[in-house]
Short mmCIF file of C-alpha atoms and ligand atoms in Angstrom, two decimals:
data_model
loop_
_atom_site.label_atom_id
_atom_site.label_comp_id
_atom_site.label_asym_id
_atom_site.label_seq_id
_atom_site.Cartn_x
_atom_site.Cartn_y
_atom_site.Cartn_z
CA MET T 222 30.58 -16.20 6.53
CA THR T 223 27.44 -17.65 4.94
CA ALA T 224 24.27 -16.41 6.56
CA GLY T 225 22.32 -19.30 8.07
CA PRO T 226 18.54 -19.30 8.28
CA GLU T 227 18.65 -17.22 11.48
CA GLU T 228 21.03 -14.60 10.09
CA VAL T 229 19.27 -13.11 7.15
CA PRO T 230 20.58 -10.58 4.64
CA CYS T 231 18.11 -7.70 4.67
CA LEU T 232 17.82 -4.24 3.21
CA LEU T 233 15.72 -1.73 5.13
CA MET T 234 14.16 0.74 2.75
CA ARG T 235 11.68 3.57 2.81
CA GLY T 236 9.28 3.09 -0.07
CA GLY T 237 7.08 6.15 -0.54
CA THR T 238 5.38 6.86 2.79
CA SER T 239 6.00 3.33 4.09
CA LYS T 240 9.06 1.54 5.41
CA GLY T 241 9.85 -2.12 5.00
CA ALA T 242 12.36 -4.92 5.17
CA TYR T 243 13.33 -6.10 1.68
CA PHE T 244 14.58 -9.65 1.13
CA LEU T 245 15.67 -11.82 -1.74
CA ALA T 246 13.29 -14.79 -1.83
CA ASP T 247 16.33 -17.10 -1.82
CA ASP T 248 17.38 -15.71 1.57
CA LEU T 249 14.09 -16.76 3.19
CA PRO T 250 12.65 -20.24 3.81
CA ALA T 251 10.72 -21.50 0.79
CA ASP T 252 7.95 -22.92 2.98
CA PRO T 253 5.43 -20.05 3.56
CA ALA T 254 4.71 -21.08 7.18
CA ALA T 255 8.42 -21.14 8.07
CA ARG T 256 8.94 -17.87 6.18
CA ASP T 257 6.10 -16.14 8.03
CA ASP T 258 7.32 -17.43 11.39
CA LEU T 259 10.76 -16.01 10.61
CA LEU T 260 9.32 -12.66 9.47
CA LEU T 261 7.29 -12.29 12.68
CA ARG T 262 10.51 -12.75 14.64
CA VAL T 263 12.40 -10.37 12.35
CA MET T 264 9.81 -7.61 12.74
CA GLY T 265 9.19 -8.17 16.47
CA SER T 266 5.53 -9.24 16.22
CA PRO T 267 3.19 -9.79 17.89
CA ASP T 268 3.86 -6.74 20.02
CA GLU T 269 2.26 -3.31 19.51
CA ARG T 270 5.69 -1.72 20.06
CA GLN T 271 7.64 -4.29 18.00
CA ILE T 272 10.40 -3.53 20.48
CA ASP T 273 12.38 -6.68 19.71
CA GLY T 274 12.45 -6.37 15.93
CA LEU T 275 12.74 -4.15 12.87
CA GLY T 276 9.06 -3.14 12.74
CA GLY T 277 8.16 0.47 13.47
CA ALA T 278 5.03 -0.15 15.59
CA HIS T 279 2.58 0.98 12.89
CA PRO T 280 1.09 -0.92 9.94
CA LEU T 281 2.88 1.49 7.57
CA THR T 282 6.26 0.45 8.99
CA SER T 283 5.57 -3.26 9.48
CA LYS T 284 5.96 -4.33 5.87
CA VAL T 285 8.05 -6.81 3.95
CA ALA T 286 9.01 -7.16 0.28
CA VAL T 287 10.20 -10.51 -1.04
CA VAL T 288 11.86 -10.16 -4.43
CA SER T 289 13.08 -12.74 -6.93
CA PRO T 290 13.83 -13.01 -10.65
CA SER T 291 10.58 -13.41 -12.59
CA ARG T 292 9.68 -16.29 -14.87
CA ASP T 293 7.01 -14.11 -16.46
CA PRO T 294 8.39 -12.81 -19.78
CA ARG T 295 6.60 -9.50 -19.13
CA ALA T 296 8.56 -8.87 -15.93
CA ASP T 297 12.13 -8.69 -14.67
CA VAL T 298 11.34 -9.41 -11.05
CA ASP T 299 8.56 -10.81 -8.89
CA TYR T 300 7.56 -8.79 -5.83
CA LEU T 301 5.57 -10.40 -3.05
CA PHE T 302 4.28 -7.95 -0.46
CA LEU T 303 3.66 -9.14 3.09
CA GLN T 304 1.98 -7.17 5.86
CA VAL T 305 3.18 -8.20 9.31
CA ALA T 306 0.47 -7.69 11.94
CA LEU T 307 1.37 -5.89 15.15
CA ASP T 308 -1.08 -7.43 17.56
CA LYS T 309 -1.30 -11.03 16.40
CA PRO T 310 1.08 -13.61 14.97
CA GLU T 311 -0.07 -13.08 11.40
CA VAL T 312 1.62 -12.29 8.11
CA MET T 313 -0.88 -11.30 5.44
CA GLY T 314 -0.44 -11.51 1.69
CA ARG T 315 -3.89 -10.64 0.41
CA GLN T 316 -3.04 -7.06 -0.41
CA ASN T 317 -0.44 -5.35 -2.49
CA CYS T 318 1.47 -2.20 -1.51
CA GLY T 319 2.28 0.55 -3.98
CA ASN T 320 4.51 2.44 -1.57
CA ILE T 321 6.79 -0.50 -0.82
CA LEU T 322 6.67 -1.10 -4.60
CA ALA T 323 8.69 2.12 -5.01
CA GLY T 324 11.71 0.43 -3.42
CA VAL T 325 11.54 -2.80 -5.42
CA GLY T 326 13.32 -1.54 -8.55
CA PRO T 327 16.23 0.01 -6.60
CA PHE T 328 16.44 -3.16 -4.47
CA ALA T 329 16.60 -5.33 -7.62
CA VAL T 330 19.55 -3.26 -8.84
CA GLU T 331 21.25 -3.27 -5.42
CA ARG T 332 21.05 -7.08 -5.34
CA GLY T 333 22.16 -7.56 -8.94
CA LEU T 334 18.85 -8.96 -10.21
CA VAL T 335 18.71 -6.20 -12.82
CA VAL T 336 21.66 -4.53 -14.53
CA ALA T 337 21.41 -0.77 -14.22
CA GLY T 338 21.38 1.51 -17.25
CA GLU T 339 23.91 4.35 -17.57
CA GLU T 340 21.46 7.14 -16.76
CA ARG T 341 18.24 5.55 -15.59
CA THR T 342 16.81 2.08 -15.23
CA SER T 343 13.33 0.71 -15.80
CA VAL T 344 12.43 -2.43 -13.89
CA ARG T 345 9.36 -4.41 -14.90
CA ILE T 346 7.73 -5.81 -11.80
CA ARG T 347 5.13 -8.53 -11.39
CA MET T 348 3.21 -7.97 -8.18
CA VAL T 349 2.70 -11.52 -6.97
CA ASN T 350 -0.17 -10.68 -4.60
CA THR T 351 -2.47 -9.61 -7.42
CA GLY T 352 -0.71 -10.74 -10.60
CA ASP T 353 -0.68 -7.11 -11.79
CA LEU T 354 2.30 -5.49 -13.49
CA ALA T 355 4.11 -2.21 -12.94
CA THR T 356 7.21 -0.51 -14.33
CA ALA T 357 9.45 1.54 -12.05
CA THR T 358 11.94 3.99 -13.57
CA PHE T 359 14.60 5.70 -11.45
CA PRO T 360 18.01 7.35 -11.85
CA THR T 361 21.11 5.15 -11.99
CA PRO T 362 23.88 7.50 -13.12
CA GLY T 363 27.07 5.56 -13.77
CA GLY T 364 25.27 2.24 -13.23
CA GLY T 365 24.35 2.57 -9.53
CA VAL T 366 21.14 3.69 -7.83
CA ASP T 367 21.17 7.37 -6.90
CA TYR T 368 18.68 8.00 -4.10
CA THR T 369 19.29 11.74 -3.97
CA GLY T 370 17.19 14.18 -5.93
CA ASP T 371 14.67 16.95 -5.71
CA ALA T 372 11.39 15.04 -5.74
CA GLU T 373 9.21 15.78 -2.75
CA ILE T 374 6.28 13.68 -1.60
CA SER T 375 3.88 14.64 1.16
CA GLY T 376 4.41 12.67 4.34
CA VAL T 377 8.20 12.34 3.86
CA PRO T 378 10.56 15.08 5.04
CA GLY T 379 13.08 16.41 2.51
CA THR T 380 13.59 15.39 -1.09
CA ALA T 381 14.90 12.33 -2.92
CA ALA T 382 15.26 10.87 -6.42
CA PRO T 383 11.96 10.33 -8.22
CA VAL T 384 10.75 6.80 -8.87
CA LEU T 385 8.16 6.89 -11.64
CA ILE T 386 5.70 4.02 -11.30
CA GLU T 387 3.47 3.22 -14.25
CA PHE T 388 0.66 0.69 -14.26
CA PRO T 389 -0.58 -0.78 -17.52
CA PRO T 390 -4.28 -0.68 -18.41
CA GLY T 391 -6.77 -2.73 -16.53
CA ALA T 392 -4.91 -3.51 -13.33
CA GLY T 393 -7.68 -4.84 -11.12
CA LYS T 394 -11.32 -5.10 -12.00
CA LEU T 395 -12.44 -1.54 -11.59
CA LEU T 396 -15.98 -2.27 -10.42
CA PRO T 397 -15.83 -5.50 -8.41
CA THR T 398 -19.51 -5.42 -7.45
CA GLY T 399 -20.53 -4.69 -11.05
CA ASN T 400 -22.17 -1.45 -9.87
CA ILE T 401 -21.02 2.15 -9.79
CA ARG T 402 -23.00 2.64 -6.60
CA ASP T 403 -24.20 0.24 -3.91
CA VAL T 404 -26.02 1.00 -0.70
CA ILE T 405 -24.78 -0.71 2.46
CA ASP T 406 -26.35 -0.16 5.86
CA GLY T 407 -28.20 2.81 4.35
CA VAL T 408 -24.93 4.40 3.15
CA PRO T 409 -24.18 4.90 -0.57
CA VAL T 410 -20.75 3.52 -1.49
CA THR T 411 -18.70 3.03 -4.63
CA CYS T 412 -16.53 -0.09 -4.54
CA VAL T 413 -13.48 0.13 -6.80
CA ASP T 414 -10.38 -1.95 -7.46
CA ASN T 415 -7.60 -0.26 -9.41
CA GLY T 416 -4.96 -2.51 -7.84
CA MET T 417 -6.37 -2.25 -4.30
CA PRO T 418 -9.95 -3.09 -3.31
CA THR T 419 -11.30 0.16 -1.85
CA VAL T 420 -14.72 1.33 -0.70
CA LEU T 421 -15.40 5.02 -1.33
CA ILE T 422 -17.82 6.69 1.08
CA ALA T 423 -18.85 10.32 1.47
CA ALA T 424 -17.59 11.39 4.91
CA ALA T 425 -20.80 13.34 5.42
CA SER T 426 -22.89 10.19 5.10
CA LEU T 427 -21.13 8.88 8.24
CA ASP T 428 -21.65 12.14 10.14
CA VAL T 429 -18.00 13.21 10.05
CA THR T 430 -16.48 16.05 8.06
CA GLY T 431 -13.60 14.09 6.51
CA TYR T 432 -11.16 16.78 7.72
CA GLU T 433 -10.60 15.24 11.18
CA SER T 434 -7.13 14.00 12.12
CA PRO T 435 -6.41 10.27 11.77
CA ARG T 436 -6.17 10.04 15.56
CA ASP T 437 -9.56 11.68 16.13
CA LEU T 438 -11.14 9.36 13.58
CA GLU T 439 -9.49 6.29 15.11
CA GLU T 440 -10.87 7.26 18.51
CA ASP T 441 -14.44 7.57 17.23
CA ALA T 442 -15.97 4.27 18.40
CA ALA T 443 -19.33 4.86 16.69
CA LEU T 444 -17.57 5.49 13.38
CA ALA T 445 -15.43 2.36 13.82
CA GLY T 446 -18.58 0.28 14.31
CA ARG T 447 -20.21 1.63 11.17
CA LEU T 448 -17.05 1.16 9.14
CA ARG T 449 -16.77 -2.43 10.36
CA THR T 450 -20.33 -3.18 9.24
CA ILE T 451 -19.85 -1.53 5.84
CA ARG T 452 -16.49 -3.22 5.26
CA SER T 453 -17.80 -6.65 6.05
CA ALA T 454 -20.77 -6.29 3.66
CA ALA T 455 -18.64 -4.61 0.99
CA GLY T 456 -16.05 -7.41 1.19
CA ALA T 457 -18.75 -9.96 0.42
CA LEU T 458 -20.22 -7.83 -2.42
CA MET T 459 -16.73 -7.39 -3.89
CA GLY T 460 -16.21 -11.15 -3.97
CA LEU T 461 -13.60 -11.11 -1.22
CA GLY T 462 -15.53 -13.39 1.11
CA ASP T 463 -15.10 -13.03 4.86
CA VAL T 464 -12.78 -10.06 5.31
CA SER T 465 -12.82 -9.87 9.09
CA ASP T 466 -9.16 -10.95 9.23
CA ALA T 467 -8.09 -9.45 5.91
CA THR T 468 -6.46 -6.08 5.28
CA VAL T 469 -8.68 -5.46 2.25
CA PRO T 470 -10.92 -3.80 1.31
CA LYS T 471 -9.71 -0.41 2.50
CA LEU T 472 -12.24 2.33 3.22
CA THR T 473 -11.76 5.88 2.01
CA LEU T 474 -13.89 8.75 3.29
CA LEU T 475 -14.29 11.55 0.77
CA ALA T 476 -14.94 15.25 1.33
CA PRO T 477 -14.64 18.31 -0.92
CA PRO T 478 -11.05 19.54 -1.45
CA ARG T 479 -9.74 22.35 0.72
CA HIS T 480 -6.35 23.07 -0.84
CA GLY T 481 -6.96 23.21 -4.57
CA GLY T 482 -6.90 19.43 -5.11
CA ALA T 483 -9.65 17.15 -6.40
CA VAL T 484 -10.85 15.67 -3.13
CA THR T 485 -9.99 15.27 0.55
CA THR T 486 -9.46 11.72 1.82
CA ARG T 487 -9.19 9.79 5.06
CA THR T 488 -8.33 6.14 4.44
CA PHE T 489 -8.78 3.25 6.85
CA ILE T 490 -6.27 0.44 6.21
CA PRO T 491 -8.65 -0.99 7.33
CA VAL T 492 -8.80 -0.17 11.07
CA ARG T 493 -6.00 2.33 11.60
CA CYS T 494 -6.41 5.58 9.67
CA HIS T 495 -3.60 6.19 7.13
CA THR T 496 -1.45 9.27 7.83
CA ALA T 497 -1.38 9.83 4.05
CA ILE T 498 -2.89 7.47 1.43
CA GLY T 499 -1.65 4.28 -0.21
CA VAL T 500 -0.54 4.47 -3.83
CA LEU T 501 -2.90 1.83 -5.15
CA GLY T 502 -5.59 3.09 -2.81
CA ALA T 503 -5.10 6.51 -4.44
CA ALA T 504 -5.28 4.87 -7.87
CA GLY T 505 -8.71 3.55 -6.91
CA VAL T 506 -9.84 6.92 -5.58
CA ALA T 507 -8.65 8.75 -8.71
CA ALA T 508 -10.45 6.31 -11.00
CA GLY T 509 -13.52 6.26 -8.76
CA LEU T 510 -13.91 10.06 -8.87
CA ARG T 511 -14.31 9.85 -12.64
CA LEU T 512 -17.26 7.47 -12.49
CA ASP T 513 -20.51 9.23 -13.33
CA GLY T 514 -23.01 8.31 -10.65
CA GLY T 515 -20.31 7.24 -8.18
CA VAL T 516 -20.25 8.74 -4.69
CA GLY T 517 -17.06 10.66 -5.52
CA ALA T 518 -18.35 12.39 -8.63
CA GLU T 519 -20.58 14.76 -6.67
CA ILE T 520 -17.83 15.60 -4.13
CA ALA T 521 -14.73 15.97 -6.31
CA THR T 522 -13.48 18.92 -8.33
CA LEU T 523 -11.81 17.41 -11.37
CA ASP T 524 -9.75 19.11 -14.03
CA ASP T 525 -11.52 18.01 -17.21
CA ALA T 526 -8.52 18.99 -19.29
CA GLY T 527 -6.00 16.53 -17.95
CA ASP T 528 -5.36 13.17 -16.31
CA LEU T 529 -3.74 14.55 -13.16
CA VAL T 530 -5.71 14.09 -9.96
CA ARG T 531 -4.46 15.72 -6.76
CA ILE T 532 -5.70 13.73 -3.78
CA GLU T 533 -5.56 15.59 -0.49
CA HIS T 534 -4.82 13.51 2.62
CA PRO T 535 -3.92 14.14 6.28
CA THR T 536 -0.29 15.11 5.63
CA GLY T 537 -0.55 16.82 2.24
CA PHE T 538 -1.45 15.49 -1.17
CA LEU T 539 -0.66 12.76 -3.67
CA ASP T 540 -0.63 13.53 -7.39
CA ILE T 541 -1.62 10.65 -9.62
CA GLU T 542 -2.29 10.39 -13.33
CA SER T 543 -5.41 8.44 -14.04
CA SER T 544 -7.51 7.95 -17.13
CA LEU T 545 -10.38 5.61 -17.86
CA ASP T 546 -11.50 3.56 -20.81
CA THR T 547 -14.65 1.64 -21.58
CA THR T 548 -14.52 -2.12 -22.13
CA ALA T 549 -16.29 -3.87 -25.00
CA ASP T 550 -19.22 -4.60 -22.67
CA GLY T 551 -19.52 -0.94 -21.75
CA LEU T 552 -17.89 -1.13 -18.32
CA PRO T 553 -15.39 1.48 -17.15
CA SER T 554 -11.79 0.29 -16.82
CA ALA T 555 -8.47 1.95 -16.00
CA ARG T 556 -6.51 3.04 -19.06
CA ARG T 557 -3.37 4.44 -17.48
CA THR T 558 -2.25 5.07 -13.94
CA ALA T 559 1.10 6.66 -13.10
CA VAL T 560 2.59 8.19 -9.99
CA VAL T 561 5.89 9.56 -8.75
CA ARG T 562 7.19 8.24 -5.44
CA THR T 563 10.60 8.27 -3.84
CA ALA T 564 12.50 5.54 -2.03
CA ARG T 565 15.66 5.41 0.03
CA LYS T 566 18.04 2.72 1.16
CA ILE T 567 18.30 3.14 4.92
CA PHE T 568 20.29 0.12 6.01
CA ASP T 569 21.84 -2.90 4.33
CA GLY T 570 23.08 -5.77 6.44
CA THR T 571 22.16 -8.87 8.38
CA VAL T 572 19.09 -9.14 10.56
CA PHE T 573 19.11 -11.42 13.60
CA PRO T 574 15.54 -12.59 14.29
CA ARG T 575 14.26 -13.30 17.78
CA SER T 576 14.91 -16.99 18.52
CA ALA T 577 12.29 -19.47 17.38
CA GLY T 578 9.92 -20.56 20.12
CA THR T 579 10.23 -17.29 22.05
CA ALA T 580 6.95 -15.70 21.03
CA PRO T 581 5.95 -12.90 23.37
CA ILE T 582 2.86 -13.34 25.52
CA PRO T 583 -0.06 -12.68 23.13
CA PRO T 584 -1.50 -9.20 23.64
CA ARG T 585 -5.07 -8.75 24.78
CA PRO T 586 -7.43 -8.99 21.80
CA ARG T 587 -8.40 -5.57 20.42
CA GLY T 588 -10.71 -6.60 17.63
CA GLY T 589 -8.03 -7.30 15.06
CA ARG T 590 -6.76 -3.72 15.11
CA ARG T 591 -4.38 -3.02 12.29
O1 NQM E 821 -2.36 1.40 -1.50
C1 NQM E 821 -1.14 1.14 3.06
C2 NQM E 821 0.73 2.27 2.07
C3 NQM E 821 -0.39 1.31 1.98
C4 NQM E 821 -0.66 0.58 0.78
C5 NQM E 821 -2.26 0.30 3.13
C6 NQM E 821 -0.24 1.21 -0.48
C7 NQM E 821 -1.14 1.18 -1.62
O2 NQM E 821 0.52 3.45 2.05
O3 NQM E 821 -0.62 0.94 -2.69
O4 NQM E 821 0.84 1.75 -0.63
O5 NQM E 821 -3.23 0.59 2.44
O6 NQM E 821 -2.22 -0.65 3.88
O7 NQM E 821 1.89 1.85 2.18
#
């Protein structure tokens, strides 16, 4: 049976600490509006519980990857990341996702876009949202993806095969405002972009410790108000325009490490507080900590001897390799960023979206919560 537009081949995959529905671009409508309408019905949005779809009722589990062969000679596949909102009929493509990225290489092999090597396979990926590149390397013994292994990442129970993700130099413009430090609403911030626009803020400058639980931080209305003000001004300074409906920039609160790492983080994505930290968000934090005069430099404990930065977050830590360079005009830029994630195929089959024209009653507005 050939799947029609309302019966869509879909692979559900955990990528790092996120979960998403992975599609071949050819299996989705080419028209972006029709595609987004279909994806809302696939994921069960808008509905905070996403009860009638694949979404997991949290931004970290309401994600989509659209993968196709790449025309870019530097890449094997193109990966478009789409964030499906919970509380409004919106599918957003302004940000990338480094966790869902972890599943793209295995998915490309599963779908025959890339021929697996005998032992391991490297897939060169163009991230359509930003135009940046990444290479994912993972085990393929005997020519098939092996998801089992002993790599452990905080925020995911158990172990799985490692997926090494490497980013070439210069992904993103490291200092989008042109400054290592800006002051917004009386609060010093460092705005970075190492693949994800992120605003670094000392937790103490917002009268929190930075060790609170994500839930406690989400319930702090005064903090939410201050973060909204800072984000809106930072978005404009970073050249992102009006960000009130965008998922970027993210905001990361920094505090001194408590478990031997470099720094403690609490990241707003941008309204809900992440239970861990995004991969590209972490890439920005790691690079930002190395900037002399940045808000992170005075908080972090860095190992001068190596590139490894251990970023503490609410459910453990994320280790990331990060080194900086200086451009010809004297500006800092990312030299190398690399991270190990894991991914797992959860389900491969056909998804049956909610029928077109059966949108649920829109939820009460909650200030664009995401
Ligand atoms: O920063 C959440 C996640 C992400 C994004 C978010 C991500 C990244 O953890 O690369 O992975 O920031 O919305 O999945």
